[in-house]
Amino acid sequence: MSSLSKTDYLTLLNLNEINALLPQEMAQEYEEMSKEWCHLILNEKDFNLLAFAPNIKWYSICRCHLIADDGSTVHEHLHALIHFTNGSTMLAYKKKLQRTGTRLHSKTTFRKIICFDHAVGVLRYITCAKGQKPLRRDGDGLRGTPHSHYDRRVFKQDWLHSRGKQCCLVRTEISELASEGVKDLENYTSEHELHDKSTCRCDRGAEGIRRREKANEKRRQFYKTERGIEIRNNYKEKQIRKKKLITSLLKMGLNKKAELQRETILKLIDLL
């Protein structure tokens, strides 16, 4: 359940003039200074702190959570595209907090923007109703469901969409608008690939793809080794034990559709 009401959320946005900005404006400012741009994944308890922080410019923002089968919610957080301006840096901001004895939540993360195409991707991500498909398994060993985005503050309401074919269409439109703000489009692969695809380290760049494939192959080879097989087997056995215990507890009368009850059970298991 969220500890930040919608009224308080909107009040913070309005007080600090946090609005979705033109992609063209974002392009101009990125070319002027491409450092210190971040995809901010923000625990909602830290929003009040970050919202009032000086020298942070916000380009788009949304709230995000996981909705259980019974309608309850968990993992409340926010996503935003931000830029530390006027010579400020993410590291300097964190050190300033340390000097005052203030600590950000452990889940609050500043993911570095690798290229302008990456920034466009974050804008598209915020416009989507669903978050990224889970790459890792939950504590019960099963694939979880994507988080849900809500209260999305984006430049065009037409961009709000559900995951599917519209994801590519919305990204294309955002990229085309952003390309109007760059000084020289020849510095990029195209208006739909606003980076040098042949050398870029982002997920869509050739170097990024090469690194990811190399890491995946290294991981696959490791799990073929004696140690890797042992780890996989131990993991499977642990998940089987957990599922048996969860099944037994659910038969005691708990709501079978209450995902949050299941999470509580898993936390109790970890304490055993």
Coordinates of C-alpha atoms in Angstrom, one line a residue:
M1 CA 0.0 0.0 0.0
S2 CA 1.3 3.5 -0.9
S3 CA 2.3 5.8 1.9
L4 CA 2.2 8.8 -0.6
S5 CA -1.3 9.9 -1.4
K6 CA -2.2 11.1 -4.8
T7 CA -3.0 14.6 -3.4
D8 CA 0.5 14.8 -1.8
Y9 CA 2.1 13.5 -5.0
L10 CA 0.4 16.1 -7.2
T11 CA 1.2 18.8 -4.6
L12 CA 4.9 18.0 -4.7
L13 CA 4.9 18.0 -8.5
N14 CA 3.2 21.4 -8.7
L15 CA 5.3 23.0 -5.9
N16 CA 8.5 22.0 -7.6
E17 CA 7.2 22.6 -11.2
I18 CA 7.9 19.0 -12.2
N19 CA 6.3 18.6 -15.6
A20 CA 6.9 16.6 -18.7
L21 CA 9.1 18.6 -21.1
L22 CA 9.4 18.7 -24.9
P23 CA 11.5 16.0 -26.4
Q24 CA 13.1 18.7 -28.6
E25 CA 14.1 20.6 -25.5
M26 CA 15.5 17.4 -24.0
A27 CA 17.6 16.9 -27.2
Q28 CA 19.0 20.4 -27.1
E29 CA 20.0 20.1 -23.4
Y30 CA 21.4 16.6 -23.8
E31 CA 23.7 17.8 -26.6
E32 CA 24.9 20.8 -24.5
M33 CA 25.7 18.4 -21.6
S34 CA 25.4 14.7 -21.9
K35 CA 26.8 13.8 -18.5
E36 CA 24.8 13.3 -15.3
W37 CA 21.6 12.1 -16.9
C38 CA 19.8 9.3 -15.0
H39 CA 16.9 7.0 -15.1
L40 CA 15.8 7.5 -11.5
I41 CA 14.1 4.5 -9.8
L42 CA 12.9 6.2 -6.6
N43 CA 11.4 4.7 -3.5
E44 CA 8.4 6.9 -2.8
K45 CA 9.6 7.7 0.7
D46 CA 12.5 9.6 -0.9
F47 CA 10.3 11.6 -3.3
N48 CA 9.9 14.5 -1.0
L49 CA 13.6 14.7 -0.6
L50 CA 14.4 14.6 -4.3
A51 CA 11.6 16.8 -5.4
F52 CA 13.0 19.8 -3.4
A53 CA 16.6 19.1 -4.4
P54 CA 18.2 22.0 -6.3
N55 CA 19.9 21.5 -9.6
I56 CA 17.8 18.5 -10.6
K57 CA 15.7 18.8 -13.8
W58 CA 12.8 16.4 -14.3
Y59 CA 11.7 15.5 -17.9
S60 CA 9.0 12.9 -17.2
I61 CA 7.8 10.9 -14.2
C62 CA 5.4 8.1 -13.2
R63 CA 4.5 6.1 -10.2
C64 CA 4.8 2.3 -10.2
H65 CA 3.7 -0.7 -8.1
L66 CA 2.9 -4.4 -8.2
I67 CA -0.8 -5.2 -8.1
A68 CA -1.8 -8.5 -6.4
D69 CA -4.7 -10.7 -7.5
D70 CA -6.8 -9.3 -4.5
G71 CA -6.2 -5.7 -5.6
S72 CA -3.6 -4.9 -2.9
T73 CA -0.4 -3.2 -3.9
V74 CA 3.3 -3.5 -3.0
H75 CA 6.7 -2.3 -4.1
E76 CA 5.6 1.4 -4.4
H77 CA 8.2 3.5 -6.3
L78 CA 8.6 6.0 -9.0
H79 CA 10.4 6.2 -12.4
A80 CA 11.8 9.5 -13.8
L81 CA 14.2 10.8 -16.3
I82 CA 16.3 13.5 -14.6
H83 CA 19.4 15.6 -15.2
F84 CA 21.8 17.1 -12.6
T85 CA 22.3 20.7 -13.9
N86 CA 24.6 23.7 -13.1
G87 CA 27.6 21.6 -12.6
S88 CA 25.9 19.4 -9.9
T89 CA 26.5 15.7 -10.0
M90 CA 24.8 12.6 -8.6
L91 CA 27.9 11.8 -6.5
A92 CA 28.1 15.3 -5.0
Y93 CA 24.4 15.1 -4.2
K94 CA 24.8 11.8 -2.3
K95 CA 27.8 13.1 -0.4
K96 CA 25.8 16.2 0.6
L97 CA 23.2 13.9 2.0
Q98 CA 25.8 11.9 3.9
R99 CA 27.2 15.1 5.5
T100 CA 23.7 15.8 6.9
G101 CA 23.2 12.3 8.1
T102 CA 20.4 11.6 5.5
R103 CA 20.3 8.3 3.7
L104 CA 18.3 7.4 0.7
H105 CA 16.3 4.2 0.6
S106 CA 18.4 1.2 -0.5
K107 CA 16.0 0.7 -3.5
T108 CA 16.5 4.3 -4.8
T109 CA 18.8 3.9 -7.8
F110 CA 20.3 6.3 -10.3
R111 CA 20.9 4.5 -13.5
K112 CA 23.3 6.3 -15.8
I113 CA 21.9 7.3 -19.2
I114 CA 24.4 5.9 -21.7
C115 CA 23.3 7.7 -24.9
F116 CA 20.4 9.9 -26.2
D117 CA 18.6 6.9 -27.6
H118 CA 18.7 5.4 -24.1
A119 CA 17.0 8.6 -22.8
V120 CA 14.3 8.3 -25.5
G121 CA 13.8 4.7 -24.3
V122 CA 13.2 5.9 -20.7
L123 CA 10.6 8.4 -21.9
R124 CA 8.8 5.6 -23.8
Y125 CA 9.0 3.3 -20.8
I126 CA 7.3 5.8 -18.6
T127 CA 4.4 6.2 -21.1
C128 CA 3.7 2.5 -21.0
A129 CA 1.1 1.1 -18.6
K130 CA 3.4 -1.9 -17.7
G131 CA 7.0 -2.0 -16.5
Q132 CA 9.7 -4.3 -17.7
K133 CA 9.0 -8.0 -17.8
P134 CA 10.7 -9.6 -14.8
L135 CA 14.1 -11.0 -15.7
R136 CA 14.5 -12.7 -12.4
R137 CA 12.3 -15.2 -10.5
D138 CA 10.4 -14.3 -7.3
G139 CA 11.3 -15.8 -4.0
D140 CA 9.0 -18.8 -4.9
G141 CA 11.0 -19.5 -8.0
L142 CA 8.2 -18.4 -10.4
R143 CA 8.2 -15.6 -12.9
G144 CA 6.5 -12.5 -11.5
T145 CA 4.2 -10.1 -13.3
P146 CA 5.3 -6.7 -14.6
H147 CA 4.8 -3.7 -12.4
S148 CA 2.0 -1.3 -13.3
H149 CA 2.7 2.4 -14.1
Y150 CA 0.2 5.0 -13.0
D151 CA -0.1 8.8 -12.5
R152 CA 2.1 9.1 -15.6
R153 CA 3.2 12.7 -16.3
V154 CA 4.1 12.7 -20.0
F155 CA 4.3 15.3 -22.7
K156 CA 1.4 14.0 -24.8
Q157 CA -1.5 12.1 -23.3
D158 CA -1.8 10.2 -26.7
W159 CA 1.4 8.5 -25.7
L160 CA -0.2 6.7 -22.8
H161 CA -0.6 3.1 -23.9
S162 CA -0.7 -0.6 -22.9
R163 CA 2.2 -2.9 -23.7
G164 CA 2.0 -4.2 -27.2
K165 CA 2.4 -2.9 -30.8
Q166 CA 2.0 0.7 -29.5
C167 CA 5.2 0.6 -27.6
C168 CA 7.2 0.8 -30.9
L169 CA 4.9 3.4 -32.4
V170 CA 5.1 5.7 -29.4
R171 CA 8.9 5.3 -29.3
T172 CA 9.1 6.2 -32.9
E173 CA 7.1 9.4 -32.4
I174 CA 9.1 10.4 -29.4
S175 CA 12.4 9.8 -31.3
E176 CA 11.2 11.8 -34.3
L177 CA 10.2 14.8 -32.1
A178 CA 13.5 14.6 -30.3
S179 CA 15.5 14.5 -33.5
E180 CA 14.1 17.9 -34.4
G181 CA 16.1 19.3 -31.5
V182 CA 19.5 17.9 -32.4
K183 CA 22.0 20.1 -34.2
D184 CA 23.2 17.6 -36.8
L185 CA 21.3 14.4 -37.4
E186 CA 24.3 13.0 -39.3
N187 CA 25.9 12.5 -35.9
Y188 CA 23.4 9.8 -35.2
T189 CA 22.4 6.6 -37.0
S190 CA 19.0 7.9 -37.9
E191 CA 16.1 9.9 -36.4
H192 CA 14.9 6.6 -34.9
E193 CA 18.3 5.6 -33.6
L194 CA 19.7 8.7 -31.9
H195 CA 23.1 7.3 -31.2
D196 CA 26.0 5.7 -33.1
K197 CA 24.6 2.2 -33.2
S198 CA 27.8 0.7 -34.5
T199 CA 29.8 1.6 -31.3
C200 CA 27.2 2.4 -28.6
R201 CA 27.2 0.4 -25.3
C202 CA 23.4 0.7 -24.7
D203 CA 21.0 -2.2 -25.1
R204 CA 20.3 -1.3 -28.7
G205 CA 23.9 -0.5 -29.7
A206 CA 26.2 -3.1 -31.3
E207 CA 28.8 -2.9 -28.5
G208 CA 26.1 -3.3 -25.9
I209 CA 24.6 -6.3 -27.7
R210 CA 28.0 -7.9 -28.1
R211 CA 28.7 -7.4 -24.3
R212 CA 25.4 -8.9 -23.4
E213 CA 25.8 -11.9 -25.6
K214 CA 29.3 -12.4 -24.2
A215 CA 28.0 -12.3 -20.6
N216 CA 25.1 -14.6 -21.4
E217 CA 27.5 -17.1 -23.0
K218 CA 29.8 -16.9 -20.0
R219 CA 26.9 -17.6 -17.7
R220 CA 25.7 -20.5 -19.8
Q221 CA 29.1 -22.1 -19.8
F222 CA 29.4 -21.6 -16.0
Y223 CA 26.1 -23.5 -15.4
K224 CA 27.5 -26.4 -17.3
T225 CA 30.4 -26.8 -14.9
E226 CA 30.3 -29.0 -11.8
R227 CA 29.9 -25.9 -9.5
G228 CA 27.2 -24.4 -11.8
I229 CA 25.2 -27.6 -11.8
E230 CA 25.5 -27.8 -8.1
I231 CA 24.1 -24.3 -7.7
R232 CA 21.2 -25.0 -10.1
N233 CA 20.3 -28.2 -8.2
N234 CA 20.4 -26.5 -4.8
Y235 CA 18.2 -23.7 -6.1
K236 CA 15.7 -26.1 -7.5
E237 CA 15.6 -28.1 -4.2
K238 CA 15.1 -24.9 -2.2
Q239 CA 12.2 -23.8 -4.4
I240 CA 10.5 -27.2 -4.1
R241 CA 10.7 -27.0 -0.3
K242 CA 9.3 -23.4 -0.3
K243 CA 6.4 -24.4 -2.6
K244 CA 5.5 -27.3 -0.3
L245 CA 5.5 -25.1 2.8
I246 CA 3.5 -22.4 1.0
T247 CA 0.9 -24.9 -0.1
S248 CA 0.6 -26.2 3.4
L249 CA 0.1 -22.7 4.8
L250 CA -2.4 -21.8 2.2
K251 CA -4.5 -24.9 3.0
M252 CA -4.8 -23.5 6.5
G253 CA -7.4 -21.0 5.3
L254 CA -5.4 -18.1 3.9
N255 CA -6.6 -16.3 0.8
K256 CA -5.1 -18.2 -2.1
K257 CA -5.1 -15.1 -4.3
A258 CA -3.5 -12.8 -1.8
E259 CA 0.0 -12.3 -3.3
L260 CA 1.0 -10.0 -0.4
Q261 CA 0.2 -12.8 2.1
R262 CA 2.4 -15.1 0.0
E263 CA 5.2 -12.5 0.3
T264 CA 4.8 -12.3 4.0
I265 CA 5.0 -16.1 4.2
L266 CA 8.2 -16.1 2.1
K267 CA 9.8 -13.5 4.5
L268 CA 8.9 -15.8 7.4
I269 CA 10.5 -18.7 5.7
D270 CA 13.7 -16.7 5.2
L271 CA 13.8 -16.2 9.0
L272 CA 13.6 -19.9 9.8

